[in-house]
């Protein structure tokens, strides 16, 4: 199972939110480049980088942070937040992203994202399947659609997607455990999908259960910053 630490950026700083609520923000480090270098120094090879300012602005804002991390490390970076146009994709790739995550736009403009999948390939375009109460969340998690997460994954598999970052918004940043049952059902129903669990991962046991369920990857955020999972503990997953 791929271990993917998360760095969320607001005003160039490494922060975490709770349930995507910008009023529940905690800053962990003023230098995200050094955070990324620490991850790499402990054997981490992948990074989930989220431009929270970009998510609100609907265009990338923190490309300089992406570029700095890409230059300072060899991490395989997937970048999300504000990816609403082909121009934004090109900017992200030029700045060093290996992949981009299409979130709200995948709900609002499926034809556009289908074109991106055809142009750039399914290995470079990840689909962000953010959900609450089993339906897809959009617009920086402020709104709910009527699309179930299962139908969303199914539709995008048919459109050529393969990798899905599935974030349970209700658990994100709470350190209360992930939606393992939901992820397990997705893996069983769509074995051809590469499901990456995100939101609520709190302990090594959580990771063991996700790995046993067949998850392709797991994103870990606050658990690392709060110390409920240490980088040392992650070594057995990444080595």
XYZ file of C-alpha atoms in Angstrom:
239
model
C 0.000 0.000 0.000
C 1.326 3.398 -0.981
C 1.926 5.727 1.972
C 1.244 9.357 1.043
C 1.783 12.135 3.598
C -0.232 15.304 3.014
C 0.878 18.902 3.066
C -1.955 21.434 2.945
C -0.950 25.000 2.144
C -2.479 28.308 3.206
C -0.425 31.488 2.718
C 2.614 29.360 1.953
C 2.450 27.580 5.308
C 1.772 23.954 6.241
C -1.653 23.756 7.919
C -4.432 21.293 8.680
C -8.166 21.929 8.742
C -10.918 19.959 10.442
C -13.678 18.750 8.089
C -12.369 21.217 5.521
C -13.491 24.133 7.699
C -11.204 27.124 7.166
C -12.228 28.496 10.572
C -10.756 25.348 12.170
C -7.205 25.864 10.972
C -3.977 24.929 12.719
C -0.559 25.893 11.387
C 2.122 23.258 11.867
C 5.119 24.614 10.008
C 6.019 27.817 8.192
C 8.330 25.948 5.810
C 6.576 23.194 3.845
C 9.749 22.509 1.858
C 11.543 21.408 5.023
C 8.540 19.243 5.945
C 8.710 17.542 2.553
C 12.464 17.014 2.920
C 11.892 15.366 6.312
C 9.364 13.022 4.735
C 11.794 12.067 1.989
C 14.584 11.604 4.519
C 12.509 8.902 6.218
C 11.968 6.941 3.028
C 8.710 8.495 1.862
C 8.427 8.607 -1.928
C 5.008 10.201 -2.534
C 3.377 13.458 -1.434
C -0.175 14.786 -1.545
C 0.064 18.587 -1.835
C -3.134 20.610 -1.504
C -3.371 24.313 -2.336
C -6.186 25.356 0.002
C -5.932 28.982 -1.111
C -6.288 27.709 -4.653
C -9.349 25.662 -3.744
C -11.081 28.837 -2.610
C -9.795 30.972 -5.494
C -10.588 28.243 -8.060
C -7.096 28.621 -9.508
C -3.656 27.606 -8.211
C -2.218 30.127 -5.756
C 0.727 28.307 -4.172
C 2.557 27.081 -7.263
C 5.798 28.518 -5.858
C 5.550 26.062 -2.945
C 4.985 23.173 -5.355
C 7.976 24.225 -7.428
C 10.206 24.620 -4.369
C 9.314 21.152 -3.056
C 9.785 19.587 -6.487
C 13.236 21.172 -6.800
C 14.332 20.278 -3.262
C 13.148 16.641 -3.310
C 12.533 13.690 -5.614
C 9.060 13.111 -4.217
C 6.311 12.023 -6.611
C 3.814 14.829 -6.005
C 0.112 14.872 -6.682
C -1.213 18.424 -6.578
C -4.770 19.565 -5.971
C -6.675 22.721 -5.146
C -7.894 25.148 -7.774
C -7.433 22.832 -10.762
C -10.268 24.189 -12.886
C -8.677 24.594 -16.318
C -6.134 23.117 -18.683
C -3.983 26.188 -18.004
C -3.925 25.268 -14.311
C -2.906 21.698 -15.158
C -0.062 22.921 -17.353
C 1.081 25.286 -14.592
C 1.073 22.459 -12.042
C 2.992 20.075 -14.290
C 5.487 22.809 -15.187
C 6.023 23.484 -11.488
C 6.873 19.842 -10.857
C 3.663 17.952 -10.113
C 3.628 14.355 -11.303
C -0.153 14.186 -11.090
C -3.070 16.536 -10.484
C -6.279 15.806 -8.623
C -9.523 16.864 -10.271
C -12.025 17.463 -7.490
C -15.136 19.618 -7.772
C -14.683 20.107 -11.503
C -15.003 16.341 -11.952
C -18.553 16.709 -10.655
C -19.454 19.972 -12.384
C -17.759 19.379 -15.745
C -17.327 15.657 -16.397
C -16.825 16.257 -20.122
C -13.844 18.521 -19.398
C -12.216 16.018 -17.055
C -12.839 13.213 -19.554
C -10.895 15.279 -22.107
C -8.062 15.714 -19.592
C -7.924 11.963 -19.045
C -7.643 11.434 -22.803
C -4.997 14.158 -23.225
C -2.726 13.504 -20.239
C -3.476 9.871 -19.401
C -5.129 8.222 -16.421
C -1.802 7.948 -14.594
C -1.488 11.754 -14.416
C -5.101 12.709 -13.697
C -6.379 11.525 -10.326
C -10.069 11.899 -9.477
C -10.929 13.430 -6.127
C -13.929 11.593 -4.709
C -14.596 13.656 -1.584
C -17.689 12.479 0.240
C -19.888 12.996 3.281
C -22.702 10.611 4.224
C -21.922 8.596 1.077
C -22.534 11.463 -1.379
C -19.912 13.539 -3.175
C -18.901 16.900 -1.655
C -17.962 19.835 -3.888
C -16.799 23.454 -3.803
C -14.097 23.073 -1.141
C -16.494 20.690 0.664
C -19.029 23.464 1.265
C -21.790 21.792 -0.770
C -23.178 18.305 -1.298
C -24.118 16.756 -4.619
C -26.687 13.967 -4.997
C -24.108 11.579 -6.525
C -23.101 8.590 -4.431
C -19.398 7.877 -4.122
C -19.882 4.404 -5.637
C -21.667 5.768 -8.712
C -19.049 8.506 -9.044
C -16.205 5.961 -9.101
C -18.122 3.748 -11.512
C -18.803 6.628 -13.913
C -15.170 7.722 -13.991
C -13.851 4.217 -14.448
C -15.971 4.140 -17.585
C -14.457 7.483 -18.623
C -10.929 6.097 -18.384
C -9.869 7.081 -14.858
C -8.017 4.613 -12.658
C -6.902 6.407 -9.469
C -9.338 7.875 -6.957
C -8.493 9.857 -3.830
C -11.515 9.157 -1.628
C -11.764 11.549 1.299
C -14.402 11.165 3.996
C -14.971 14.833 4.798
C -16.770 14.015 8.049
C -13.636 12.322 9.391
C -10.947 14.564 7.945
C -8.693 16.083 10.586
C -10.558 14.521 13.527
C -8.138 11.684 14.348
C -11.066 9.322 14.924
C -10.260 6.664 12.346
C -11.009 6.332 8.609
C -14.108 5.100 6.795
C -12.603 1.635 6.401
C -15.926 -0.063 5.658
C -16.695 2.348 2.813
C -13.234 1.865 1.318
C -13.452 -1.910 1.678
C -16.756 -1.946 -0.187
C -15.329 0.232 -2.962
C -12.332 -2.067 -3.392
C -14.578 -5.133 -3.514
C -17.034 -3.556 -5.937
C -14.445 -1.965 -8.231
C -11.273 -4.081 -8.006
C -9.908 -2.387 -11.121
C -9.904 1.006 -9.352
C -6.854 2.266 -7.467
C -8.526 3.573 -4.314
C -6.539 5.910 -2.075
C -8.063 6.378 1.382
C -7.983 9.852 2.868
C -9.447 11.340 6.028
C -9.286 10.121 9.590
C -6.207 7.882 9.415
C -5.010 8.000 13.025
C -2.994 4.924 13.988
C -0.760 2.245 12.516
C -3.650 -0.170 13.094
C -5.779 1.960 10.754
C -3.118 1.539 8.077
C -2.870 -2.190 8.665
C -6.638 -2.535 8.228
C -6.618 -0.453 5.049
C -3.753 -2.486 3.641
C -5.578 -5.728 4.473
C -8.658 -4.372 2.692
C -6.646 -3.938 -0.498
C -6.372 -0.160 -0.640
C -3.947 1.141 -3.253
C -2.790 3.929 -0.958
C -3.474 5.928 2.180
C -3.053 9.652 2.729
C -1.901 10.655 6.202
C -2.107 14.224 7.431
C -2.810 15.334 10.967
C -1.757 11.975 12.440
C 1.836 12.711 11.438
C 1.761 16.314 12.640
C 0.151 15.388 15.969
C 2.400 12.354 16.440
C -0.245 9.610 16.609
C 1.700 8.035 13.742
C 5.447 8.583 13.517
C 7.593 8.571 10.411
C 9.634 5.820 12.047
C 6.518 3.642 12.330
C 5.806 4.174 8.639
C 9.134 2.710 7.586
C 7.778 -0.835 7.437
C 5.247 0.285 4.868
C 7.630 2.259 2.673
C 10.799 0.121 2.788
